[in-house]
Coordinates of C-alpha atoms in Angstrom, one line a residue:
M9 CA 16.1 -15.6 -6.3
N10 CA 19.6 -14.5 -7.4
K11 CA 20.8 -10.9 -6.7
I12 CA 20.8 -9.7 -10.3
Y13 CA 17.2 -11.0 -10.9
K14 CA 16.0 -9.4 -7.6
R15 CA 17.6 -6.1 -8.6
L16 CA 15.8 -6.1 -11.9
I17 CA 12.5 -6.5 -10.2
M18 CA 13.3 -3.7 -7.7
E19 CA 14.3 -1.3 -10.4
N20 CA 10.9 -1.5 -11.9
K21 CA 7.9 0.4 -10.6
I22 CA 4.3 -0.2 -11.6
S23 CA 1.7 2.5 -11.4
F24 CA -2.0 1.5 -11.3
C25 CA -3.9 4.3 -12.9
I26 CA -7.6 4.7 -11.9
T27 CA -9.9 7.3 -13.4
C28 CA -13.1 8.1 -11.7
M29 CA -16.1 10.3 -12.3
N30 CA -18.9 9.8 -9.8
R31 CA -18.0 6.2 -8.9
L32 CA -17.3 6.7 -5.2
H33 CA -19.3 3.7 -4.3
H34 CA -16.9 1.5 -6.4
I35 CA -13.8 3.2 -5.0
Q36 CA -15.0 2.6 -1.5
Q37 CA -15.1 -1.1 -2.2
T38 CA -11.9 -1.6 -4.3
L39 CA -9.2 0.9 -3.6
Q40 CA -8.0 0.0 -0.1
R41 CA -8.3 -3.7 -0.9
N42 CA -6.3 -3.4 -4.0
I43 CA -3.6 -1.4 -2.2
E44 CA -3.4 -4.0 0.6
D45 CA -3.2 -6.9 -1.8
N46 CA -0.4 -5.3 -3.8
N47 CA 1.7 -3.3 -1.4
L48 CA 5.3 -3.7 -2.4
D49 CA 7.0 -0.7 -0.8
D50 CA 8.5 1.6 -3.5
S51 CA 7.7 -0.8 -6.4
V52 CA 4.0 0.0 -6.5
E53 CA 2.0 3.2 -6.9
F54 CA -1.7 3.9 -7.2
V55 CA -2.7 7.0 -9.2
L56 CA -6.3 8.0 -8.7
L57 CA -7.6 10.8 -11.0
D58 CA -10.8 12.4 -9.8
Y59 CA -12.3 13.5 -13.1
N60 CA -14.4 16.3 -11.6
S61 CA -16.7 14.1 -9.5
S62 CA -19.6 15.5 -7.7
D63 CA -20.3 12.6 -5.4
G64 CA -17.9 13.4 -2.6
L65 CA -14.9 11.3 -3.8
E66 CA -12.4 13.9 -2.7
N67 CA -13.8 14.2 0.8
W68 CA -13.9 10.4 1.2
I69 CA -10.2 10.1 0.1
K70 CA -9.2 12.8 2.5
E71 CA -11.0 11.2 5.4
Y72 CA -10.2 7.6 4.9
M73 CA -7.1 7.2 2.6
T74 CA -4.6 9.8 3.8
E75 CA -2.4 7.3 5.5
Y76 CA -1.7 5.7 2.0
I77 CA -1.0 9.2 0.6
D78 CA 1.4 10.0 3.4
C79 CA 3.3 6.8 2.9
G80 CA 3.6 7.4 -0.9
I81 CA 1.7 4.5 -2.3
L82 CA -1.3 6.6 -3.3
S83 CA -1.3 9.8 -5.3
F84 CA -4.6 11.6 -5.6
Y85 CA -5.2 14.1 -8.4
R86 CA -8.3 16.1 -9.2
T87 CA -9.2 18.2 -12.2
L88 CA -12.0 20.7 -12.2
I89 CA -12.4 21.0 -15.9
P90 CA -14.4 18.1 -17.4
E91 CA -18.2 18.3 -17.4
L92 CA -18.6 14.8 -18.9
Y93 CA -16.5 11.6 -18.8
H94 CA -14.1 10.9 -21.6
R95 CA -12.4 7.5 -21.3
S96 CA -9.4 8.1 -23.5
H97 CA -8.6 11.6 -22.3
S98 CA -9.0 10.7 -18.6
R99 CA -6.7 7.7 -18.9
N100 CA -4.1 9.6 -20.8
V101 CA -4.0 12.2 -18.0
A102 CA -3.6 9.5 -15.4
F103 CA -0.9 7.6 -17.3
R104 CA 1.1 10.8 -17.9
L105 CA 1.0 11.5 -14.1
A106 CA 2.3 8.0 -13.3
R107 CA 5.8 7.8 -11.9
G108 CA 6.3 4.1 -12.7
N109 CA 8.1 2.8 -15.7
I110 CA 5.3 0.3 -16.0
V111 CA 1.7 1.5 -16.1
C112 CA -1.6 -0.3 -15.8
N113 CA -5.1 0.9 -16.4
L114 CA -7.3 -0.2 -13.5
D115 CA -11.0 0.5 -13.7
A116 CA -12.6 1.7 -10.5
D117 CA -14.8 -1.4 -10.2
N118 CA -11.9 -3.9 -10.6
F119 CA -10.3 -6.0 -7.9
L120 CA -6.6 -6.6 -8.8
G121 CA -6.3 -9.8 -6.8
N122 CA -3.5 -10.7 -4.4
S123 CA 0.0 -10.3 -5.8
F124 CA -1.0 -9.1 -9.3
A125 CA 1.6 -6.4 -9.0
A126 CA 4.3 -8.9 -8.1
E127 CA 3.5 -11.1 -11.1
M128 CA 3.6 -8.2 -13.5
L129 CA 6.9 -6.8 -12.1
N130 CA 8.3 -10.3 -12.4
E131 CA 7.2 -10.6 -16.1
F132 CA 8.6 -7.2 -17.1
S133 CA 11.9 -8.0 -15.4
I134 CA 12.3 -11.0 -17.8
N135 CA 11.0 -9.4 -21.0
N136 CA 10.3 -5.7 -21.8
N137 CA 8.9 -6.1 -25.3
I138 CA 5.5 -7.1 -24.1
F139 CA 2.2 -5.8 -22.8
Y140 CA -0.3 -7.8 -20.7
T141 CA -4.1 -7.9 -20.9
S142 CA -6.8 -10.3 -19.7
D143 CA -7.8 -13.1 -22.0
L144 CA -10.5 -10.7 -23.1
S145 CA -13.3 -13.0 -22.1
S146 CA -14.8 -10.6 -19.5
T147 CA -16.2 -7.2 -20.4
D148 CA -15.5 -6.0 -16.8
I149 CA -11.8 -6.7 -17.0
Y150 CA -11.3 -6.0 -20.7
G151 CA -9.7 -2.6 -20.2
R152 CA -6.9 -3.8 -17.9
I153 CA -3.6 -3.4 -19.7
V154 CA -0.1 -3.4 -18.4
L155 CA 2.7 -1.9 -20.5
L156 CA 5.8 0.1 -20.4
K157 CA 5.1 3.8 -20.0
K158 CA 7.6 4.6 -22.8
D159 CA 5.7 2.4 -25.2
F160 CA 2.5 4.1 -24.2
I161 CA 4.0 7.5 -24.9
E162 CA 5.6 6.4 -28.2
I163 CA 2.3 5.3 -29.7
G164 CA 0.5 8.4 -28.7
G165 CA -1.6 7.1 -25.8
Y166 CA -5.3 6.3 -26.0
N167 CA -7.0 7.7 -29.1
E168 CA -8.9 10.8 -27.9
D169 CA -10.8 10.9 -31.2
L170 CA -12.7 7.8 -29.9
E171 CA -15.6 9.1 -27.8
G172 CA -18.2 7.4 -25.7
Y173 CA -18.1 3.8 -24.6
G174 CA -16.0 1.1 -26.1
H175 CA -13.1 0.1 -28.4
E176 CA -10.5 2.6 -27.0
D177 CA -8.9 -0.4 -25.3
A178 CA -8.9 -2.7 -28.4
D179 CA -7.5 0.2 -30.5
L180 CA -4.6 0.6 -28.1
F181 CA -3.9 -3.1 -28.1
N182 CA -3.9 -3.2 -31.9
R183 CA -1.5 -0.3 -32.2
L184 CA 0.9 -1.9 -29.8
V185 CA 0.9 -5.1 -31.7
K186 CA 1.4 -3.2 -35.0
K187 CA 4.5 -1.6 -33.3
G188 CA 5.9 -5.1 -32.7
I189 CA 5.2 -5.4 -29.0
V190 CA 4.0 -8.9 -28.0
Q191 CA 0.6 -9.2 -26.4
K192 CA 0.5 -11.6 -23.4
Y193 CA -2.3 -12.6 -21.2
F194 CA -2.8 -13.2 -17.5
Y195 CA -5.0 -16.2 -16.8
N196 CA -5.2 -16.4 -13.0
R197 CA -8.9 -16.1 -12.3
D198 CA -8.2 -14.3 -9.0
Y199 CA -7.4 -11.3 -11.2
Y200 CA -10.8 -11.3 -12.9
N201 CA -13.1 -10.0 -10.1
A202 CA -15.1 -6.9 -10.5
I203 CA -18.3 -5.2 -9.2
S204 CA -21.3 -5.9 -11.4
H205 CA -23.3 -2.9 -12.5
S206 CA -25.8 -1.9 -15.1
K207 CA -25.2 -0.7 -18.7
E208 CA -26.8 2.6 -17.7
E209 CA -24.1 3.2 -15.1
R210 CA -21.4 2.4 -17.6
I211 CA -22.5 5.4 -19.7
S212 CA -24.2 7.7 -17.2
N213 CA -21.5 10.3 -17.1
E214 CA -20.8 10.3 -20.9
V215 CA -22.0 12.8 -23.5
I216 CA -24.3 10.4 -25.5
Y217 CA -26.2 9.6 -22.4
K218 CA -26.6 13.1 -21.1
K219 CA -27.8 14.4 -24.5
F220 CA -30.0 11.4 -25.4
H221 CA -33.6 12.3 -26.3
S222 CA -35.2 9.3 -28.1
L223 CA -34.4 6.2 -30.2
Y224 CA -36.2 4.8 -33.2
L225 CA -35.5 1.6 -35.2
S226 CA -36.6 0.6 -38.7
Y227 CA -36.3 -3.0 -39.5
I228 CA -35.4 -3.0 -43.2
N229 CA -35.0 -6.8 -43.4
P230 CA -34.1 -9.5 -40.9
N231 CA -30.4 -8.6 -41.1
R232 CA -30.5 -4.8 -41.6
T233 CA -31.8 -2.2 -39.2
E234 CA -31.8 1.6 -39.5
I235 CA -31.2 3.6 -36.3
L236 CA -32.5 7.1 -35.8
I237 CA -31.3 8.7 -32.5
L238 CA -32.3 12.2 -31.5
F239 CA -30.4 14.3 -29.0
K240 CA -31.5 17.0 -26.7
D241 CA -29.2 19.6 -28.3
G242 CA -31.1 19.4 -31.6
L243 CA -28.8 17.1 -33.4
F244 CA -29.5 13.6 -34.7
E245 CA -27.6 10.6 -36.2
K246 CA -29.1 8.1 -38.6
G247 CA -27.5 5.0 -40.2
I248 CA -27.8 1.3 -40.8
I249 CA -26.3 -1.6 -38.8
T250 CA -26.1 -5.2 -40.1
D251 CA -26.0 -8.5 -38.4
N252 CA -25.7 -11.4 -40.8
I253 CA -26.3 -14.0 -38.1
H254 CA -29.3 -12.9 -36.0
G255 CA -30.7 -9.5 -37.0
I256 CA -31.1 -6.7 -34.4
S257 CA -34.8 -7.5 -33.8
Q258 CA -33.8 -10.8 -32.2
Y259 CA -32.0 -9.0 -29.4
E260 CA -35.1 -7.1 -28.1
S261 CA -36.0 -10.0 -25.7
N262 CA -32.4 -10.2 -24.5
P263 CA -30.5 -6.9 -25.0
D264 CA -27.5 -8.1 -23.0
H265 CA -26.4 -10.2 -26.0
L266 CA -25.9 -7.1 -28.1
E267 CA -22.8 -6.2 -26.1
N268 CA -21.1 -9.5 -26.7
T269 CA -21.7 -9.9 -30.4
S270 CA -18.9 -9.3 -32.9
K271 CA -21.0 -9.9 -36.0
I272 CA -22.7 -6.5 -36.0
R273 CA -21.3 -3.9 -38.4
L274 CA -22.0 -0.3 -39.4
E275 CA -22.9 -0.2 -43.0
N276 CA -21.4 3.2 -43.3
Y277 CA -20.6 6.2 -41.1
F278 CA -23.9 7.6 -39.7
E279 CA -25.4 10.7 -41.3
K280 CA -25.6 13.6 -38.9
G281 CA -27.9 16.6 -38.9
E282 CA -30.3 18.8 -37.0
W283 CA -33.9 18.3 -36.0
F284 CA -36.5 20.8 -35.1
E285 CA -39.8 20.2 -33.2
F286 CA -43.0 22.1 -33.9
G287 CA -45.6 20.8 -31.6
R288 CA -46.0 17.2 -32.8
E289 CA -44.2 17.9 -36.1
V290 CA -40.5 17.2 -36.5
L291 CA -38.2 18.3 -39.2
L292 CA -34.9 16.5 -39.9
K293 CA -32.2 18.5 -41.9
F294 CA -29.1 16.8 -43.1
N295 CA -26.8 17.7 -46.0
S296 CA -29.1 19.4 -48.5
N297 CA -32.1 17.2 -47.6
Q298 CA -34.9 17.7 -45.1
V299 CA -37.7 15.4 -44.0
Q300 CA -40.8 16.2 -42.0
F301 CA -42.8 13.7 -39.9
T302 CA -45.3 13.5 -37.1
F303 CA -44.5 12.3 -33.6
N304 CA -46.7 9.7 -32.0
D305 CA -46.3 7.4 -29.1
H306 CA -44.8 4.4 -30.8
K307 CA -44.1 4.9 -34.5
V308 CA -43.2 7.5 -37.1
S309 CA -43.1 7.3 -40.9
I310 CA -40.3 8.9 -42.9
N311 CA -40.6 8.8 -46.6
G312 CA -42.9 5.8 -46.3
Q313 CA -40.5 3.9 -44.0
D314 CA -41.7 3.1 -40.5
Y315 CA -39.6 3.7 -37.5
Y316 CA -40.6 2.3 -34.1
K317 CA -39.8 4.1 -30.9
V318 CA -37.7 2.1 -28.4
L319 CA -39.3 2.3 -24.9
D320 CA -37.4 -0.4 -23.0
P321 CA -34.6 1.4 -21.1
N322 CA -32.3 -1.7 -21.1
F323 CA -32.7 -2.1 -24.8
I324 CA -32.0 1.7 -25.3
H325 CA -28.8 1.4 -23.2
S326 CA -27.7 -1.7 -25.2
I327 CA -28.3 0.0 -28.5
V328 CA -26.4 3.2 -27.4
L329 CA -23.5 1.1 -26.2
L330 CA -23.5 -0.9 -29.4
L331 CA -23.6 2.3 -31.5
T332 CA -20.6 4.0 -29.8
M333 CA -18.6 0.8 -29.8
K334 CA -19.1 0.2 -33.5
Q335 CA -18.5 3.9 -34.4
N336 CA -15.3 3.8 -32.5
E337 CA -14.3 0.5 -34.0
Q338 CA -14.7 1.9 -37.5
K339 CA -12.7 5.0 -36.7
S340 CA -10.0 2.8 -35.2
I341 CA -9.8 0.6 -38.3
D342 CA -9.6 3.6 -40.6
T343 CA -6.9 5.2 -38.5
I344 CA -4.7 2.0 -38.4
N345 CA -5.3 1.0 -42.0
Q346 CA -4.4 4.5 -43.3
N347 CA -1.4 4.8 -40.9
L348 CA -2.9 8.0 -39.5
L349 CA -1.1 9.6 -36.5
V350 CA -3.1 9.3 -33.3
N351 CA -3.5 12.5 -31.2
P352 CA -1.2 14.5 -33.5
N353 CA -1.5 17.6 -31.3
G354 CA -0.7 15.8 -28.1
F355 CA -2.8 13.9 -25.5
G356 CA -3.8 14.0 -21.9
K357 CA -3.7 17.8 -21.7
C358 CA -5.2 19.0 -18.5
T359 CA -4.8 21.0 -15.3
V360 CA -4.8 19.0 -12.1
Y361 CA -4.2 19.4 -8.4
K362 CA -2.3 16.9 -6.3
N363 CA -3.3 15.6 -2.8
F364 CA -5.8 18.4 -2.0
D365 CA -3.3 21.2 -2.7
Y366 CA -5.1 23.9 -4.7
Q367 CA -2.3 26.4 -4.3
E368 CA -0.2 24.7 -6.9
E369 CA -1.6 23.8 -10.4
I370 CA 0.0 21.1 -12.4
F371 CA -0.2 21.8 -16.1
L372 CA -0.1 18.9 -18.6
T373 CA 0.5 20.5 -21.9

């Protein structure tokens, strides 16, 4: 390696940004191994943001990871504000806290693989008009992105208008490409390992899961399905999704396939309104309309249209994931096509504390 080339690598610093809300059991398996597999002195940093976890994450870090904090490779931040997990906001906070000129989103359940950092530092020393992702074949690794921090800041970070699970990553990729930055892919399968977990765990700390009450489906025809989802706070959403290949009903026997299909579309933005329960009677109010129906164990009829209650938990989780992904996808498409500014009032605003020091607040404004 010639001296100029070596100097270019050493001038770069990569920050692996991890956000975590109640995923201690993942951090216990991945964090130390990722550090040991990618420890390059001053060229690597791990930023761990505790997004107000209640599972003992902070205590575990203090007990078992202080040696890495003391040597400077790990920075631990905690915020006491969020009640629920917000993917885009949490990642924006972590990226803003990063000291490296190169930043990487690293999910808590991901294993980087040996020398991932070295390969990325090498690539960015050769070309800085790039960003790296996986080949997008794996849901578990889909969110890993490596890019220059200045590019991240310039495009406005992750879109905080996208809530719930899914598409915040693809939205970021698409905006980077639109800016003229070249998307490249890492293919080494050693970089693709992650801890398997359920769909329920994916969304267990998010607002749609915490507020969920019940889900009803009405099969209009083999390719069109109307969804009615009731929330505990008295709100509901109702709308139609289409699948011109299979039809939603075909996924009941294998809900896992719902997450992988790209053929499903929202027909329009979902209607939103309020619902009120009077014994077994339910009133839906939206816009200037209202509809009353009677609850029973498996089916309700609304204006002559039958809706069947979904009872299988795995199918419920799959539909909820699908719905949030497709709603975010539509928002993203509209934002990009209309050239709307992402996060016009700023992003990643938060108050955090570093390395267990609660005497000094860090304000991200």
